[in-house]
Amino acid sequence: MKRRTKIATGVIAATLLLAGCGATTLEGTAGSSTSTDTSTSTTTEQTGSSTTTTVDTTVSGVDVDWSALPTTDVTLTDDGLTITAAGTYVLTGSSTGQVVVDTDGAVRLILNGVTIDSSDGAAIQVDSAELTVIELADGSTNTVSDAGTRSDEEIDGAIYSSDDLYITGTGSLTIIANFADGIVGKDDLWILGGTISVTSVDDGIRGKDSLTINGGTLTIDAAGDALKSSNDTDAGKGVLTITGADITITAGDDAIKAEQALSITGGTIDITTSVEGIEAPVIVIDGGTISLYASDDGINASASAIVTSGLSITINGGDITIEMGSGDTDAIDSNGDLTITGGTLDITAQSSFDYDGTGTMTGGDITVNGSTVTQLTNSMMGGGGGGGRR
């Protein structure tokens, strides 16, 4: 049976020794590991004077045998927490310090009723790890916020990871980003589940090399871009993929942006306010329900620092509603080719289509300002125009 340590402290060393405070050793079990389904479950039972916590070890897409690694219960204090050993850490309590991960192994942070209001830097900061999973325990409510200033301004997220980061679970997480961005992954970032609310003074959720969203309920209020993949120097990266989730966005700039490629195959996306609704050099929409309001371009294929040719928008499916602000705006604007083979599009705009390359329509149901469209016409003008806000 695994030995588990319950610690009321701010620092965990690699040997899991606690200096200056007492530690209670608890007996517990960890479930078997699988990498196919998403499941989060943390239950606590009182048996006499001891506590047994059973943690489900299933995390979708993560090929780690968590049952072979130690599991540690941690009650946060204002001293913060530094993790230097691989394993699962079940976090409860509150702190004005930071949770820092610095190890060569895989780390899973299970947030089970946590409030972190960092007074110095990011609330959760991964300096090094093979990968990190942040798991929102079933039924839990968690809140993290970062400091408005910090000594290292490169650490620009309330939750920040230098390595691969997964966020999953069925609990809730509220993120308040006072310095810049809400969630930042400098490598690959996956959002797999949870009810997540982000309010940020700059970008909402940013995965540099890639951002993949295939589950959960996301509400993002960002002064800058809401969802973003920002690598514009390494070919094949800077990719944003949405395969599922229920997403609501209010953005001061672009709602969904990728520096190289963007794909939407499912989910429900409601962009209530944006400058550019969906933007990338290459955009493919195969499915999903999308509604957006934008004050510049609704869906825009434009060059980035690394992708300057082959720009395109391809719509093969989905239920898409676009409403544009007044002025020099385009509902769908490709600085390359535009191809529509399927889907349902309902557009309210002064200019519905603008493309610099070839425009092709072989399928789909398109309505522009209440009138059915059967062929693409550059800078198509419908009656009535846009300009109203939903």
Short mmCIF file of C-alpha atoms in Angstrom, two decimals:
data_model
loop_
_atom_site.label_atom_id
_atom_site.label_comp_id
_atom_site.label_asym_id
_atom_site.label_seq_id
_atom_site.Cartn_x
_atom_site.Cartn_y
_atom_site.Cartn_z
CA MET A 1 0.00 0.00 0.00
CA LYS A 2 1.26 3.46 -0.88
CA ARG A 3 2.39 5.71 1.92
CA ARG A 4 0.96 9.19 1.66
CA THR A 5 2.03 12.33 3.42
CA LYS A 6 -0.27 15.15 4.51
CA ILE A 7 1.65 18.40 4.84
CA ALA A 8 0.55 21.79 6.16
CA THR A 9 3.47 23.77 4.80
CA GLY A 10 4.76 25.77 1.89
CA VAL A 11 7.74 23.73 0.67
CA ILE A 12 8.09 20.11 -0.44
CA ALA A 13 11.65 18.92 -1.09
CA ALA A 14 12.53 15.96 -3.28
CA THR A 15 12.64 13.73 -0.24
CA LEU A 16 9.23 15.07 0.92
CA LEU A 17 10.71 16.03 4.27
CA LEU A 18 9.11 18.82 6.23
CA ALA A 19 11.42 21.12 8.14
CA GLY A 20 10.16 22.87 11.22
CA CYS A 21 6.60 21.43 11.26
CA GLY A 22 5.05 18.13 12.10
CA ALA A 23 3.88 15.75 9.38
CA THR A 24 1.14 13.15 9.55
CA THR A 25 1.61 9.94 7.58
CA LEU A 26 -1.61 8.63 6.08
CA GLU A 27 -2.40 5.34 4.41
CA GLY A 28 -4.09 5.53 1.03
CA THR A 29 -4.55 3.79 -2.29
CA ALA A 30 -4.21 5.01 -5.84
CA GLY A 31 -6.27 3.63 -8.71
CA SER A 32 -4.94 1.97 -11.82
CA SER A 33 -3.66 4.09 -14.71
CA THR A 34 -5.06 4.45 -18.20
CA SER A 35 -4.48 7.02 -20.92
CA THR A 36 -7.72 6.78 -22.84
CA ASP A 37 -10.52 8.42 -20.86
CA THR A 38 -10.85 11.59 -18.84
CA SER A 39 -11.96 11.00 -15.28
CA THR A 40 -11.32 12.95 -12.12
CA SER A 41 -12.38 11.77 -8.72
CA THR A 42 -11.08 12.67 -5.29
CA THR A 43 -12.88 11.30 -2.25
CA THR A 44 -11.94 11.53 1.41
CA GLU A 45 -13.12 9.18 4.16
CA GLN A 46 -12.60 9.48 7.89
CA THR A 47 -11.65 6.23 9.62
CA GLY A 48 -10.99 6.80 13.29
CA SER A 49 -8.12 9.28 13.54
CA SER A 50 -6.78 8.60 10.04
CA THR A 51 -7.84 9.81 6.60
CA THR A 52 -7.90 7.81 3.38
CA THR A 53 -7.97 9.67 0.09
CA THR A 54 -8.62 7.72 -3.11
CA VAL A 55 -7.56 9.44 -6.32
CA ASP A 56 -8.62 8.30 -9.77
CA THR A 57 -5.46 8.11 -11.88
CA THR A 58 -7.10 8.48 -15.30
CA VAL A 59 -6.08 11.49 -17.39
CA SER A 60 -7.02 11.59 -21.07
CA GLY A 61 -4.11 11.87 -23.48
CA VAL A 62 -1.44 11.55 -20.81
CA ASP A 63 0.60 8.35 -20.93
CA VAL A 64 1.83 8.38 -17.35
CA ASP A 65 1.38 5.58 -14.82
CA TRP A 66 0.40 7.84 -11.95
CA SER A 67 -0.25 4.83 -9.71
CA ALA A 68 3.49 4.09 -9.79
CA LEU A 69 4.26 7.56 -8.42
CA PRO A 70 3.64 8.85 -4.88
CA THR A 71 0.49 10.78 -3.99
CA THR A 72 0.76 13.57 -1.43
CA ASP A 73 -1.95 15.60 0.30
CA VAL A 74 -1.00 19.26 0.80
CA THR A 75 -2.82 21.93 2.77
CA LEU A 76 -1.58 25.24 1.39
CA THR A 77 -0.32 28.05 3.61
CA ASP A 78 0.92 31.54 2.85
CA ASP A 79 4.48 30.17 2.61
CA GLY A 80 3.61 28.78 -0.82
CA LEU A 81 4.65 25.41 -2.21
CA THR A 82 7.64 24.17 -4.22
CA ILE A 83 7.46 20.70 -5.74
CA THR A 84 10.73 19.01 -6.72
CA ALA A 85 9.61 15.38 -7.03
CA ALA A 86 7.38 13.64 -9.58
CA GLY A 87 3.95 12.47 -8.46
CA THR A 88 0.40 13.53 -7.64
CA TYR A 89 -0.26 16.38 -5.21
CA VAL A 90 -3.79 16.90 -3.88
CA LEU A 91 -4.04 20.58 -2.93
CA THR A 92 -6.53 22.16 -0.55
CA GLY A 93 -6.62 25.42 1.37
CA SER A 94 -5.48 28.93 0.56
CA SER A 95 -2.23 30.78 0.03
CA THR A 96 -0.84 34.19 -0.82
CA GLY A 97 2.31 32.46 -2.05
CA GLN A 98 3.06 30.52 -5.22
CA VAL A 99 2.82 26.88 -6.24
CA VAL A 100 6.05 26.15 -8.12
CA VAL A 101 6.94 22.94 -9.97
CA ASP A 102 10.64 22.27 -10.59
CA THR A 103 11.43 18.64 -11.41
CA ASP A 104 12.49 16.34 -14.25
CA GLY A 105 9.45 14.11 -13.78
CA ALA A 106 5.70 14.25 -14.38
CA VAL A 107 3.57 16.18 -11.87
CA ARG A 108 -0.18 16.16 -11.36
CA LEU A 109 -1.75 18.94 -9.29
CA ILE A 110 -5.27 18.09 -8.17
CA LEU A 111 -7.01 21.29 -7.08
CA ASN A 112 -9.63 20.32 -4.53
CA GLY A 113 -10.94 23.59 -3.11
CA VAL A 114 -7.96 25.91 -3.55
CA THR A 115 -7.58 29.69 -3.39
CA ILE A 116 -4.20 31.06 -4.47
CA ASP A 117 -3.87 34.85 -4.44
CA SER A 118 -0.20 35.28 -5.22
CA SER A 119 1.48 38.40 -3.89
CA ASP A 120 4.62 37.78 -5.94
CA GLY A 121 4.41 36.54 -9.52
CA ALA A 122 2.34 33.72 -11.02
CA ALA A 123 -0.06 31.75 -8.85
CA ILE A 124 1.00 28.40 -10.38
CA GLN A 125 4.41 28.35 -12.05
CA VAL A 126 6.02 25.34 -13.77
CA ASP A 127 9.73 26.03 -14.18
CA SER A 128 10.54 22.49 -15.26
CA ALA A 129 8.70 19.18 -15.64
CA GLU A 130 8.36 16.29 -18.03
CA LEU A 131 4.74 17.40 -18.15
CA THR A 132 2.26 18.90 -15.72
CA VAL A 133 -1.43 18.08 -15.29
CA ILE A 134 -3.73 20.46 -13.44
CA GLU A 135 -6.81 18.46 -12.52
CA LEU A 136 -9.96 20.07 -11.13
CA ALA A 137 -11.46 17.68 -8.60
CA ASP A 138 -15.10 16.73 -9.04
CA GLY A 139 -17.37 19.24 -7.33
CA SER A 140 -14.50 21.54 -6.32
CA THR A 141 -14.37 25.32 -6.65
CA ASN A 142 -10.92 26.81 -7.17
CA THR A 143 -9.62 30.36 -7.67
CA VAL A 144 -6.17 31.60 -8.64
CA SER A 145 -4.90 35.13 -9.21
CA ASP A 146 -1.45 36.56 -9.78
CA ALA A 147 0.39 39.67 -8.67
CA GLY A 148 0.18 42.78 -10.82
CA THR A 149 3.98 43.12 -10.84
CA ARG A 150 6.93 40.70 -10.73
CA SER A 151 10.70 40.62 -10.98
CA ASP A 152 10.70 38.29 -14.02
CA GLU A 153 8.26 39.70 -16.54
CA GLU A 154 8.83 36.72 -18.87
CA ILE A 155 6.63 34.77 -16.46
CA ASP A 156 3.53 36.45 -17.85
CA GLY A 157 0.65 34.18 -16.84
CA ALA A 158 -1.39 33.69 -13.70
CA ILE A 159 -0.84 30.00 -14.51
CA TYR A 160 2.48 29.61 -16.35
CA SER A 161 4.25 26.52 -17.64
CA SER A 162 7.62 26.27 -19.37
CA ASP A 163 6.78 22.72 -20.47
CA ASP A 164 3.72 20.75 -21.64
CA LEU A 165 0.60 21.53 -19.61
CA TYR A 166 -2.76 19.73 -19.46
CA ILE A 167 -5.85 21.08 -17.69
CA THR A 168 -8.63 18.58 -17.06
CA GLY A 169 -11.27 17.50 -14.56
CA THR A 170 -14.88 18.29 -13.77
CA GLY A 171 -14.50 20.97 -11.11
CA SER A 172 -14.38 24.74 -11.62
CA LEU A 173 -11.46 27.15 -11.85
CA THR A 174 -11.60 30.94 -11.82
CA ILE A 175 -8.47 32.73 -13.03
CA ILE A 176 -7.85 36.43 -12.52
CA ALA A 177 -4.78 37.66 -14.40
CA ASN A 178 -3.61 41.00 -13.07
CA PHE A 179 -0.22 41.16 -14.82
CA ALA A 180 -0.85 39.91 -18.36
CA ASP A 181 -2.29 36.54 -19.45
CA GLY A 182 -4.52 33.99 -17.74
CA ILE A 183 -2.99 30.63 -18.73
CA VAL A 184 0.34 30.42 -20.59
CA GLY A 185 1.97 27.25 -21.92
CA LYS A 186 5.36 27.87 -23.53
CA ASP A 187 5.26 24.42 -25.19
CA ASP A 188 1.99 22.56 -25.87
CA LEU A 189 -1.16 23.39 -23.89
CA TRP A 190 -4.26 21.19 -23.73
CA ILE A 191 -7.63 22.12 -22.23
CA LEU A 192 -9.44 18.81 -21.75
CA GLY A 193 -12.20 19.61 -19.26
CA GLY A 194 -13.41 21.67 -16.35
CA THR A 195 -15.47 24.83 -15.97
CA ILE A 196 -12.88 27.56 -16.45
CA SER A 197 -13.39 31.32 -16.23
CA VAL A 198 -10.55 33.67 -17.20
CA THR A 199 -10.43 37.43 -16.73
CA SER A 200 -7.18 38.96 -17.95
CA VAL A 201 -5.59 42.35 -18.58
CA ASP A 202 -4.01 40.94 -21.75
CA ASP A 203 -4.48 37.51 -23.41
CA GLY A 204 -6.77 34.86 -21.97
CA ILE A 205 -5.30 31.42 -22.79
CA ARG A 206 -2.07 31.11 -24.80
CA GLY A 207 -0.22 28.00 -25.88
CA LYS A 208 2.95 29.03 -27.67
CA ASP A 209 3.70 25.90 -29.72
CA SER A 210 0.11 24.68 -29.75
CA LEU A 211 -3.21 25.16 -28.03
CA THR A 212 -5.69 22.28 -28.18
CA ILE A 213 -9.19 22.51 -26.69
CA ASN A 214 -11.41 19.45 -26.73
CA GLY A 215 -13.54 19.70 -23.63
CA GLY A 216 -14.86 21.81 -20.81
CA THR A 217 -16.77 25.05 -20.47
CA LEU A 218 -14.66 28.17 -20.99
CA THR A 219 -15.64 31.78 -20.33
CA ILE A 220 -12.96 34.27 -21.32
CA ASP A 221 -12.94 38.03 -20.82
CA ALA A 222 -9.61 39.25 -22.21
CA ALA A 223 -8.41 42.78 -22.84
CA GLY A 224 -6.16 41.35 -25.59
CA ASP A 225 -6.57 38.10 -27.53
CA ALA A 226 -8.75 35.43 -25.92
CA LEU A 227 -7.40 32.12 -27.32
CA LYS A 228 -3.99 32.17 -28.98
CA SER A 229 -1.13 30.03 -30.29
CA SER A 230 1.78 32.41 -30.66
CA ASN A 231 4.84 30.63 -32.12
CA ASP A 232 5.78 32.59 -35.26
CA THR A 233 9.39 31.39 -35.58
CA ASP A 234 9.30 27.55 -35.69
CA ALA A 235 7.65 25.99 -38.73
CA GLY A 236 4.78 23.65 -37.95
CA LYS A 237 4.03 25.19 -34.57
CA GLY A 238 1.79 28.11 -33.62
CA VAL A 239 -1.22 25.82 -34.15
CA LEU A 240 -4.64 26.17 -32.49
CA THR A 241 -7.17 23.31 -32.59
CA ILE A 242 -10.71 23.21 -31.18
CA THR A 243 -12.46 19.84 -31.30
CA GLY A 244 -14.99 20.38 -28.53
CA ALA A 245 -15.96 22.58 -25.55
CA ASP A 246 -18.50 25.26 -24.80
CA ILE A 247 -16.66 28.57 -25.24
CA THR A 248 -17.83 32.14 -24.61
CA ILE A 249 -15.45 34.98 -25.48
CA THR A 250 -15.28 38.70 -24.91
CA ALA A 251 -12.06 40.02 -26.44
CA GLY A 252 -10.52 43.45 -26.71
CA ASP A 253 -8.54 42.26 -29.74
CA ASP A 254 -8.71 38.91 -31.57
CA ALA A 255 -10.99 36.24 -30.14
CA ILE A 256 -9.26 33.14 -31.60
CA LYS A 257 -5.84 33.54 -33.21
CA ALA A 258 -3.02 31.29 -34.43
CA GLU A 259 0.25 32.36 -36.00
CA GLN A 260 0.39 29.39 -38.39
CA ALA A 261 -2.78 27.25 -38.58
CA LEU A 262 -6.20 27.06 -36.97
CA SER A 263 -8.70 24.19 -37.07
CA ILE A 264 -12.23 23.94 -35.66
CA THR A 265 -14.03 20.59 -35.87
CA GLY A 266 -16.55 20.78 -33.03
CA GLY A 267 -17.78 22.55 -29.94
CA THR A 268 -19.89 25.63 -29.39
CA ILE A 269 -18.17 29.01 -29.72
CA ASP A 270 -19.88 32.31 -28.91
CA ILE A 271 -17.75 35.40 -29.58
CA THR A 272 -19.75 38.31 -28.20
CA THR A 273 -17.14 41.03 -28.82
CA SER A 274 -13.90 41.08 -30.83
CA VAL A 275 -11.85 43.04 -33.32
CA GLU A 276 -10.97 39.99 -35.44
CA GLY A 277 -13.15 37.02 -34.63
CA ILE A 278 -11.05 34.10 -35.97
CA GLU A 279 -7.63 34.78 -37.49
CA ALA A 280 -4.71 32.69 -38.81
CA PRO A 281 -2.79 32.25 -42.07
CA VAL A 282 -4.57 28.93 -42.70
CA ILE A 283 -8.07 28.32 -41.31
CA VAL A 284 -10.11 25.12 -41.68
CA ILE A 285 -13.60 24.79 -40.19
CA ASP A 286 -15.08 21.29 -40.42
CA GLY A 287 -17.78 21.53 -37.76
CA GLY A 288 -19.03 23.14 -34.60
CA THR A 289 -21.52 25.88 -33.80
CA ILE A 290 -19.95 29.32 -34.11
CA SER A 291 -21.49 32.73 -33.56
CA LEU A 292 -19.37 35.84 -33.63
CA TYR A 293 -19.47 39.60 -33.60
CA ALA A 294 -16.40 41.47 -34.87
CA SER A 295 -15.59 45.11 -35.52
CA ASP A 296 -12.98 44.43 -38.25
CA ASP A 297 -13.00 40.98 -39.88
CA GLY A 298 -15.10 38.03 -38.80
CA ILE A 299 -12.96 35.16 -40.15
CA ASN A 300 -9.62 36.35 -41.53
CA ALA A 301 -6.75 34.50 -43.24
CA SER A 302 -3.76 36.82 -43.06
CA ALA A 303 0.02 36.46 -43.18
CA SER A 304 2.11 36.14 -40.06
CA ALA A 305 5.84 36.57 -39.49
CA ILE A 306 6.48 32.96 -40.56
CA VAL A 307 3.61 32.13 -42.95
CA THR A 308 3.46 34.58 -45.84
CA SER A 309 2.08 32.41 -48.66
CA GLY A 310 -0.54 29.71 -49.08
CA LEU A 311 -3.08 31.71 -47.10
CA SER A 312 -6.55 30.21 -47.12
CA ILE A 313 -9.94 29.76 -45.49
CA THR A 314 -11.73 26.44 -45.98
CA ILE A 315 -15.23 25.83 -44.60
CA ASN A 316 -16.41 22.23 -44.92
CA GLY A 317 -19.11 22.23 -42.26
CA GLY A 318 -20.45 23.80 -39.12
CA ASP A 319 -23.24 26.17 -38.19
CA ILE A 320 -21.74 29.66 -38.44
CA THR A 321 -23.37 33.00 -37.67
CA ILE A 322 -21.39 36.18 -38.32
CA GLU A 323 -22.45 39.72 -37.49
CA MET A 324 -20.15 42.57 -38.42
CA GLY A 325 -19.78 46.09 -37.13
CA SER A 326 -20.27 49.01 -39.49
CA GLY A 327 -17.52 50.50 -41.62
CA ASP A 328 -14.79 48.85 -43.68
CA THR A 329 -15.39 45.34 -42.37
CA ASP A 330 -15.53 41.88 -43.96
CA ALA A 331 -17.37 38.87 -42.61
CA ILE A 332 -14.99 36.40 -44.30
CA ASP A 333 -11.70 37.85 -45.53
CA SER A 334 -8.96 35.70 -47.06
CA ASN A 335 -5.71 37.21 -48.25
CA GLY A 336 -5.46 34.02 -50.30
CA ASP A 337 -8.05 31.44 -51.34
CA LEU A 338 -11.56 30.95 -49.99
CA THR A 339 -13.26 27.55 -50.33
CA ILE A 340 -16.73 26.64 -49.04
CA THR A 341 -17.88 23.04 -49.50
CA GLY A 342 -20.50 22.73 -46.77
CA GLY A 343 -21.97 24.07 -43.58
CA THR A 344 -24.58 26.69 -42.81
CA LEU A 345 -23.55 30.36 -42.83
CA ASP A 346 -25.78 33.24 -41.76
CA ILE A 347 -24.00 36.56 -42.37
CA THR A 348 -25.04 40.09 -41.49
CA ALA A 349 -22.50 42.50 -42.95
CA GLN A 350 -21.88 45.30 -45.44
CA SER A 351 -19.17 43.15 -47.06
CA SER A 352 -19.62 39.40 -46.73
CA PHE A 353 -16.69 37.94 -48.74
CA ASP A 354 -13.30 39.35 -49.64
CA TYR A 355 -10.56 37.15 -51.10
CA ASP A 356 -7.32 37.84 -52.97
CA GLY A 357 -6.96 34.38 -54.52
CA THR A 358 -9.58 31.97 -55.82
CA GLY A 359 -13.10 31.82 -54.39
CA THR A 360 -14.87 28.46 -54.68
CA MET A 361 -18.30 27.42 -53.45
CA THR A 362 -19.37 23.81 -54.08
CA GLY A 363 -21.79 23.34 -51.20
CA GLY A 364 -23.24 24.79 -48.05
CA ASP A 365 -26.24 26.94 -47.23
CA ILE A 366 -25.34 30.65 -47.18
CA THR A 367 -27.55 33.57 -46.26
CA VAL A 368 -26.29 37.16 -46.47
CA ASN A 369 -28.47 39.84 -44.91
CA GLY A 370 -31.50 37.60 -45.26
CA SER A 371 -30.91 36.61 -48.90
CA THR A 372 -29.79 33.18 -50.10
CA VAL A 373 -26.40 33.09 -51.82
CA THR A 374 -25.51 30.46 -54.43
CA GLN A 375 -22.11 31.74 -55.56
CA LEU A 376 -19.25 33.72 -54.09
CA THR A 377 -18.77 37.31 -55.19
CA ASN A 378 -15.84 39.35 -53.98
CA SER A 379 -16.83 42.14 -51.60
CA MET A 380 -20.43 41.04 -51.89
CA MET A 381 -22.86 43.70 -50.71
CA GLY A 382 -26.20 42.69 -49.28
CA GLY A 383 -29.14 44.78 -48.31
CA GLY A 384 -29.29 46.24 -44.86
CA GLY A 385 -25.65 45.92 -43.86
CA GLY A 386 -24.23 45.11 -40.48
CA GLY A 387 -23.41 47.34 -37.66
CA GLY A 388 -25.77 46.13 -34.98
CA ARG A 389 -24.41 44.38 -31.94
CA ARG A 390 -26.13 41.25 -30.70
#
